[in-house]
Coordinates of C-alpha atoms in Angstrom, one line a residue:
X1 CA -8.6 -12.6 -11.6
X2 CA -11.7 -15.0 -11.0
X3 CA -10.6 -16.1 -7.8
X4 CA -12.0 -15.2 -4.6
X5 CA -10.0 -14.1 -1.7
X6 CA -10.7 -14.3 1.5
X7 CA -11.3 -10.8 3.8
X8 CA -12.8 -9.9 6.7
X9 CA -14.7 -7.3 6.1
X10 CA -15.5 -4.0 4.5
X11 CA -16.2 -1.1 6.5
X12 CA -17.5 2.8 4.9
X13 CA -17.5 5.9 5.9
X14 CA -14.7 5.3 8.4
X15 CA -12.9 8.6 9.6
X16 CA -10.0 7.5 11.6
X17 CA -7.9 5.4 9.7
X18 CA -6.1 7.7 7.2
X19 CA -7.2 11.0 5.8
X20 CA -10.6 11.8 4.5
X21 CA -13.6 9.6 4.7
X22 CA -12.5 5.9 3.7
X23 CA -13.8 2.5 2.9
X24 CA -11.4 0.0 5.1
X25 CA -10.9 -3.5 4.1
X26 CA -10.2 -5.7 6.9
X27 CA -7.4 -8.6 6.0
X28 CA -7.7 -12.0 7.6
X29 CA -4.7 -12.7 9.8
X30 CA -2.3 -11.4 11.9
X31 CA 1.1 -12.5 13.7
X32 CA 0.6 -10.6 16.6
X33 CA -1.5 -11.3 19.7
X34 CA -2.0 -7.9 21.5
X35 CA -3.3 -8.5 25.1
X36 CA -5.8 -5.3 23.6
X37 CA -6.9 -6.7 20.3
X38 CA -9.9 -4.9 19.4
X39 CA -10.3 -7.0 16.2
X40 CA -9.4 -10.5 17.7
X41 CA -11.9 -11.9 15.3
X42 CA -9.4 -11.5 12.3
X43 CA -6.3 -12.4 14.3
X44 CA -7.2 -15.9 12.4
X45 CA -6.4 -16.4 8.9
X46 CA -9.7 -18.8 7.9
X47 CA -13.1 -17.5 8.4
X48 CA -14.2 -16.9 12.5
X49 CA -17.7 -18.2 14.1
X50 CA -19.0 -15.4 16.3
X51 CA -21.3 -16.2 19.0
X52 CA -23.3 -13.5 20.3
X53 CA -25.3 -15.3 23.5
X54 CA -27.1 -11.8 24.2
X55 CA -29.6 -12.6 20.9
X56 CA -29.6 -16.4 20.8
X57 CA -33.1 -17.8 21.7
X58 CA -32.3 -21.6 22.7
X59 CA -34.3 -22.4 19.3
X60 CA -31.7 -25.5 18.8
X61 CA -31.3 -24.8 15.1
X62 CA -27.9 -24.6 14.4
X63 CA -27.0 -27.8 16.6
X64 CA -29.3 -29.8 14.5
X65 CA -27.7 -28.8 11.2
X66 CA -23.9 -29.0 12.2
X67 CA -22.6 -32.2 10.8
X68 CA -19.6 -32.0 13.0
X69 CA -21.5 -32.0 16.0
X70 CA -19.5 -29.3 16.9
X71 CA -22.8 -27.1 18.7
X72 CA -24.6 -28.4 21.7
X73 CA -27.7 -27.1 23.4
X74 CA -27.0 -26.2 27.6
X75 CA -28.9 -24.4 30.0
X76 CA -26.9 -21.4 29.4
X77 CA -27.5 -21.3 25.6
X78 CA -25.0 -22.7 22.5
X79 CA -21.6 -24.5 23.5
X80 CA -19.3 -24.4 20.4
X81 CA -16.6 -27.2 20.3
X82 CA -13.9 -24.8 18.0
X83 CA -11.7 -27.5 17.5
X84 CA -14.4 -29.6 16.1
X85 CA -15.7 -26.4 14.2
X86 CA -15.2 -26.7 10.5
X87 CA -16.1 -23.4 10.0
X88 CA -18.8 -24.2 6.8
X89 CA -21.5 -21.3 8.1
X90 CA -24.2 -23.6 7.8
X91 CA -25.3 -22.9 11.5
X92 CA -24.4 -18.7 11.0
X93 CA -26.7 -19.1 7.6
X94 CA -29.9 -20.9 9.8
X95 CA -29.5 -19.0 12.6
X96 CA -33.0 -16.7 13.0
X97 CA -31.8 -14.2 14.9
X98 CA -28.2 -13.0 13.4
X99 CA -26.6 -14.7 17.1
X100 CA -24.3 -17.3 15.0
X101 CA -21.9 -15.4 12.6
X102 CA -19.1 -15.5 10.5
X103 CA -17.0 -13.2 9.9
X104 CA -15.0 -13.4 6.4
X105 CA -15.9 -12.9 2.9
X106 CA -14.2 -14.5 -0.4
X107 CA -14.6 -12.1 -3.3
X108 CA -13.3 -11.6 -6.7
X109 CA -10.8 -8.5 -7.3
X110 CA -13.6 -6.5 -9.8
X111 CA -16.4 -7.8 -6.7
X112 CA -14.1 -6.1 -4.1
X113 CA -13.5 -3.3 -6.4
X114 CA -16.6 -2.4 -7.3
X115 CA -18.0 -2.4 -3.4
X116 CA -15.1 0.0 -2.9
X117 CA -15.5 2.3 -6.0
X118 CA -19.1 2.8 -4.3
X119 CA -18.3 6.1 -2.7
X120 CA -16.0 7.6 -4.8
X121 CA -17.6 10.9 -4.5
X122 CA -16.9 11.2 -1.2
X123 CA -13.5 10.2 -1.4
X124 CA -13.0 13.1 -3.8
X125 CA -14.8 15.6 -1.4
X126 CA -12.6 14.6 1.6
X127 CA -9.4 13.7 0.1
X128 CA -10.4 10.3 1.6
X129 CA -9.7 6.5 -0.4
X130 CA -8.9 3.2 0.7
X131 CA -7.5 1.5 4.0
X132 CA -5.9 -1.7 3.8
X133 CA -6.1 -3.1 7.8
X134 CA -6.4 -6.2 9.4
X135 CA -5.7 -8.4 10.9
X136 CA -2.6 -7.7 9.3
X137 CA -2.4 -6.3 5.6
X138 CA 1.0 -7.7 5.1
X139 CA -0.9 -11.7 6.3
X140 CA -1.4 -11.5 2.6
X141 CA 0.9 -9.8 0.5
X142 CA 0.6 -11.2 -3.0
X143 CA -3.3 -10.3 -2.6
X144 CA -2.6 -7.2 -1.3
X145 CA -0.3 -5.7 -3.8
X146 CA -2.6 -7.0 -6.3
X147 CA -5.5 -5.2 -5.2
X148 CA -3.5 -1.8 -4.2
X149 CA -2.5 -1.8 -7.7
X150 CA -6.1 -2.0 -9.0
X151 CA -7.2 0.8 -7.0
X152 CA -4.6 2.8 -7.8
X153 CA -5.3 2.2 -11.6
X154 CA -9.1 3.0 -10.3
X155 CA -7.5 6.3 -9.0
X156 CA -8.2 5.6 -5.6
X157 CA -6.6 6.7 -3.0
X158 CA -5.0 4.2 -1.0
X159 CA -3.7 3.9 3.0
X160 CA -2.1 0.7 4.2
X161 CA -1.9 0.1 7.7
X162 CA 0.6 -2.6 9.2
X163 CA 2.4 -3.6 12.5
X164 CA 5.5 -4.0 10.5
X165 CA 6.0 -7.4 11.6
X166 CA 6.9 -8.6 8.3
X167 CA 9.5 -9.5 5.5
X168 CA 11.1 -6.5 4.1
X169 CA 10.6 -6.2 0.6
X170 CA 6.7 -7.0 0.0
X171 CA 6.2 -4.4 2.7
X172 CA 8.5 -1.5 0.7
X173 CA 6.3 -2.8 -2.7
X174 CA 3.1 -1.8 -0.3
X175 CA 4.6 1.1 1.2
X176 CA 6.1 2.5 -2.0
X177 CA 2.7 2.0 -4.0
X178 CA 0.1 3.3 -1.2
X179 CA -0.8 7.1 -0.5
X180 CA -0.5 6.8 3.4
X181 CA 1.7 4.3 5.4
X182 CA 0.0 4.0 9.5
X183 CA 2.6 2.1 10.8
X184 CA 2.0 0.8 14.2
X185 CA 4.5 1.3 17.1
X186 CA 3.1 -0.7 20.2
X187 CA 5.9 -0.7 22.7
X188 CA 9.7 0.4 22.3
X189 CA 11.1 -1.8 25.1
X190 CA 11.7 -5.4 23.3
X191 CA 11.5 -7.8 26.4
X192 CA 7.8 -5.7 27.2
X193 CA 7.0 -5.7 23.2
X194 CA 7.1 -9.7 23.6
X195 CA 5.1 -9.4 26.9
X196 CA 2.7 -7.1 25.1
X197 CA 1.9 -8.8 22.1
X198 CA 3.7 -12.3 21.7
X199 CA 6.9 -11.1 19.3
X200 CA 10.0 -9.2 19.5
X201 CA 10.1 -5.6 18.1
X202 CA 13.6 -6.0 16.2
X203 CA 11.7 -6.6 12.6
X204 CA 9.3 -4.2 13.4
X205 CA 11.9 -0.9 14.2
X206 CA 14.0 -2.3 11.2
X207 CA 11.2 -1.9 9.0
X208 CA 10.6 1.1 9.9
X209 CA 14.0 2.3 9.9
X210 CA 14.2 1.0 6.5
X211 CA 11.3 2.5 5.5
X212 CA 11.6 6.1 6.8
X213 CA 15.2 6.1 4.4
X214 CA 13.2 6.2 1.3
X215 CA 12.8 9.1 -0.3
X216 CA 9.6 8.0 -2.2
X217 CA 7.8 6.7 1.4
X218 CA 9.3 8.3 4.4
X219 CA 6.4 11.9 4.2
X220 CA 3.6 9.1 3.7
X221 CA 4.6 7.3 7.4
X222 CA 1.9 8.3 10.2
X223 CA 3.1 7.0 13.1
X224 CA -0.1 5.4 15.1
X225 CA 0.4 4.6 19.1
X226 CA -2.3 2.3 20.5
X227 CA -2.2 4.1 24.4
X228 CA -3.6 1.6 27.3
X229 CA -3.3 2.8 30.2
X230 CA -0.5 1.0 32.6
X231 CA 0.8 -0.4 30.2
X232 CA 2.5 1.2 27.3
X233 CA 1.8 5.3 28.0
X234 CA 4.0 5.9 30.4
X235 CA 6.4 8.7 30.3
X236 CA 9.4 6.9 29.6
X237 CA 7.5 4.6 26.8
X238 CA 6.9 8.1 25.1
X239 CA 10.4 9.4 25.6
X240 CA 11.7 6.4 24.0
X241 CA 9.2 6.9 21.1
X242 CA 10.2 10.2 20.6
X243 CA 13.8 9.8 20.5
X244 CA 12.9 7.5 17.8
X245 CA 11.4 9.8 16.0
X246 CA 14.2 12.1 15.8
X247 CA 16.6 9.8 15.1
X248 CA 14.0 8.7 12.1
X249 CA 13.0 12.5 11.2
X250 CA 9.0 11.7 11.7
X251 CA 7.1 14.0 12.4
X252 CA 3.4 12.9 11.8
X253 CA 1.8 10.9 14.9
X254 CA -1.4 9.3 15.6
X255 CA -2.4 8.2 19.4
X256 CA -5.0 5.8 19.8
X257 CA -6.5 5.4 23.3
X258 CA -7.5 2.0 24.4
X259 CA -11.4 1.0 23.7
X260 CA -12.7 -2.3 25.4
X261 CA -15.0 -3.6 22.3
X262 CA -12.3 -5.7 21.6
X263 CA -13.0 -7.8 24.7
X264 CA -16.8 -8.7 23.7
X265 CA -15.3 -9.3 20.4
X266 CA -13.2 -11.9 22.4
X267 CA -15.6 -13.7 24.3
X268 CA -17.7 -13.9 21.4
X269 CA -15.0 -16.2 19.8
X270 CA -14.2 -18.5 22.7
X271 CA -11.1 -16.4 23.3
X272 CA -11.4 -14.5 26.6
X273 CA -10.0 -11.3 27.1
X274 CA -8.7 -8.7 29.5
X275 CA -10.1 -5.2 29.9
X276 CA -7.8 -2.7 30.9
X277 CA -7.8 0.8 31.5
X278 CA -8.4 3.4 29.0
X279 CA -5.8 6.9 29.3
X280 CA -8.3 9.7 30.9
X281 CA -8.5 13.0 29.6
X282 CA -6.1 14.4 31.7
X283 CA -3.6 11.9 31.0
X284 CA -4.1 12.4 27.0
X285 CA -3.5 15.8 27.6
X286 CA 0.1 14.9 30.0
X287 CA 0.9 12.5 26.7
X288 CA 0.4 15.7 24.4
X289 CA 2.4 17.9 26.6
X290 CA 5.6 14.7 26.7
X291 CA 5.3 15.1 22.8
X292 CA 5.0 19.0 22.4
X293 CA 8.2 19.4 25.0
X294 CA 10.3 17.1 22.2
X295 CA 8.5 19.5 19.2
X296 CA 6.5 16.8 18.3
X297 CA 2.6 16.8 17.4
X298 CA -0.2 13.9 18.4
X299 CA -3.3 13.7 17.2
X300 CA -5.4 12.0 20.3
X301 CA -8.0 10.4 17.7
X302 CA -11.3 10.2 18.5
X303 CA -11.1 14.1 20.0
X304 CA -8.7 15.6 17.4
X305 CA -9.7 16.6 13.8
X306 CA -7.0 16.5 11.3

């Protein structure tokens, strides 16, 4: 396949998305709009201009060469008309200083593959692989269960993870073929689900339902919790998970406390967003203790080693 797809990004040596050390790929796209993104720059499904004002230097480069006249010069640095955008990177490619960028790649299947083959040796040292996330892996499907199946046949090791916000049947192709399933659980009540992030959760607890019922993927689900504070870690949100989690017969639970880099991420992209409250130590450990009561393990990431 000569092709090149669209991705948006790579990332090594990551620690915390699946087991081992692993090389994520980051798919464009996503059909959710969390109030917490912390990857708001590949919620869109074409390539993303990122605006850093911190190292722009008023130079006026990058509004000369747009042939949109989508860039202006103000007193306060480099305006960016997004509508009028059409997102060629010629501005991101003539911009001294790295502030224009953006963010996507197209590459071929053996390009991809042979960036993520790279570190193989520490894959096998770790018990580590590859991590489909996004975005949203399931934003591309066809591309995606191309490309598991050309790792696998690479024997890599390979972890999707998804929001399960999806059709069905692609998903169970992912999940069947994959190593590792991380499959996201943001909310449990649906009217706060579409508060939260902009969708019902109906599709998303079918899925999983579904999904937990197969022989060949239910041991490979890791449950991940994104925990912001006020929001979603409240006791009764983690009763209602757990009950879920019996009825399901998962045992294998991720929590992921809320980080703020989403929201410079955010305002980089013309798309303000709001900071809120990450869970403090002592609340982690009142989360941990909800969980234990139900016999239940989490695995606070970022403080707990697998």
């Amino acid at each position: 396949m000569n092709r090149k797809e669209l991705i948006g990004g790579i990332q090594r040596f990551s620690t915390e998305d699946g087991p081992g050390i692993r090389t994520i790929v980051f798919f464009k796209g996503c059909p959710l709009r969390c109030k917490w993104c912390h990857n708001p720059e590949l919620i869109d499904y074409d390539f993303t201009l990122l605006y850093t004002g911190n190292q722009c230097i008023a130079c006026g480069e990058c509004s000369g060469i747009c042939s949109e006249k989508a860039i202006t010069m103000g007193s306060d640095g480099v305006h960016i008309d997004r509508k009028q955008c059409k997102r060629c990177g010629k501005c991101a490619d003539n911009c001294c200083t790295g502030a224009l960028r953006l963010v996507g790649m197209r590459k071929t299947d053996d390009e991809l593959l042979s960036l993520l083959t790279k570190d193989k040796g520490f894959y096998a040292e770790t018990g580590g692989g590859i991590t489909f996330s996004g975005g949203e892996v399931t934003s591309q499907t066809a591309y995606a269960q191309r490309l598991l199946e050309k790792c696998r046949a690479a024997h890599l090791d390979v972890a999707i993870d998804t929001c399960g916000y999806c059709g069905y049947e692609p998903l169970r192709n992912l999940c069947q073929g994959a190593n590792t399933v991380l499959f996201d659980l943001k909310c449990m009540d649906e009217a706060r689900h579409r508060e939260l992030t902009g969708v019902n959760n109906n599709m998303i607890l079918e899925n999983l339902e579904k999904l937990s019922r197969l022989p060949d993927v239910h041991d490979k689900i890791i449950i991940r919790l994104p925990l912001i504070h006020g929001l979603n870690d409240g006791e009764r949100d983690m009763e209602a998970i757990c009950r879920l989690l019996h009825d399901l017969d998962l045992k294998n639970v991720d929590g992921l406390p809320y980080h703020s880099l989403g929201v410079a991420k955010g305002r980089n992209i013309g798309e303000p967003m709001t900071e809120f409250e990450t869970p403090s130590e002592t609340h982690l450990d009142q989360i941990v203790s909800w969980f234990q009561a139900e016999n239940i393990e989490i695995r606070i990431m970022g403080r707990d080693k697998k």
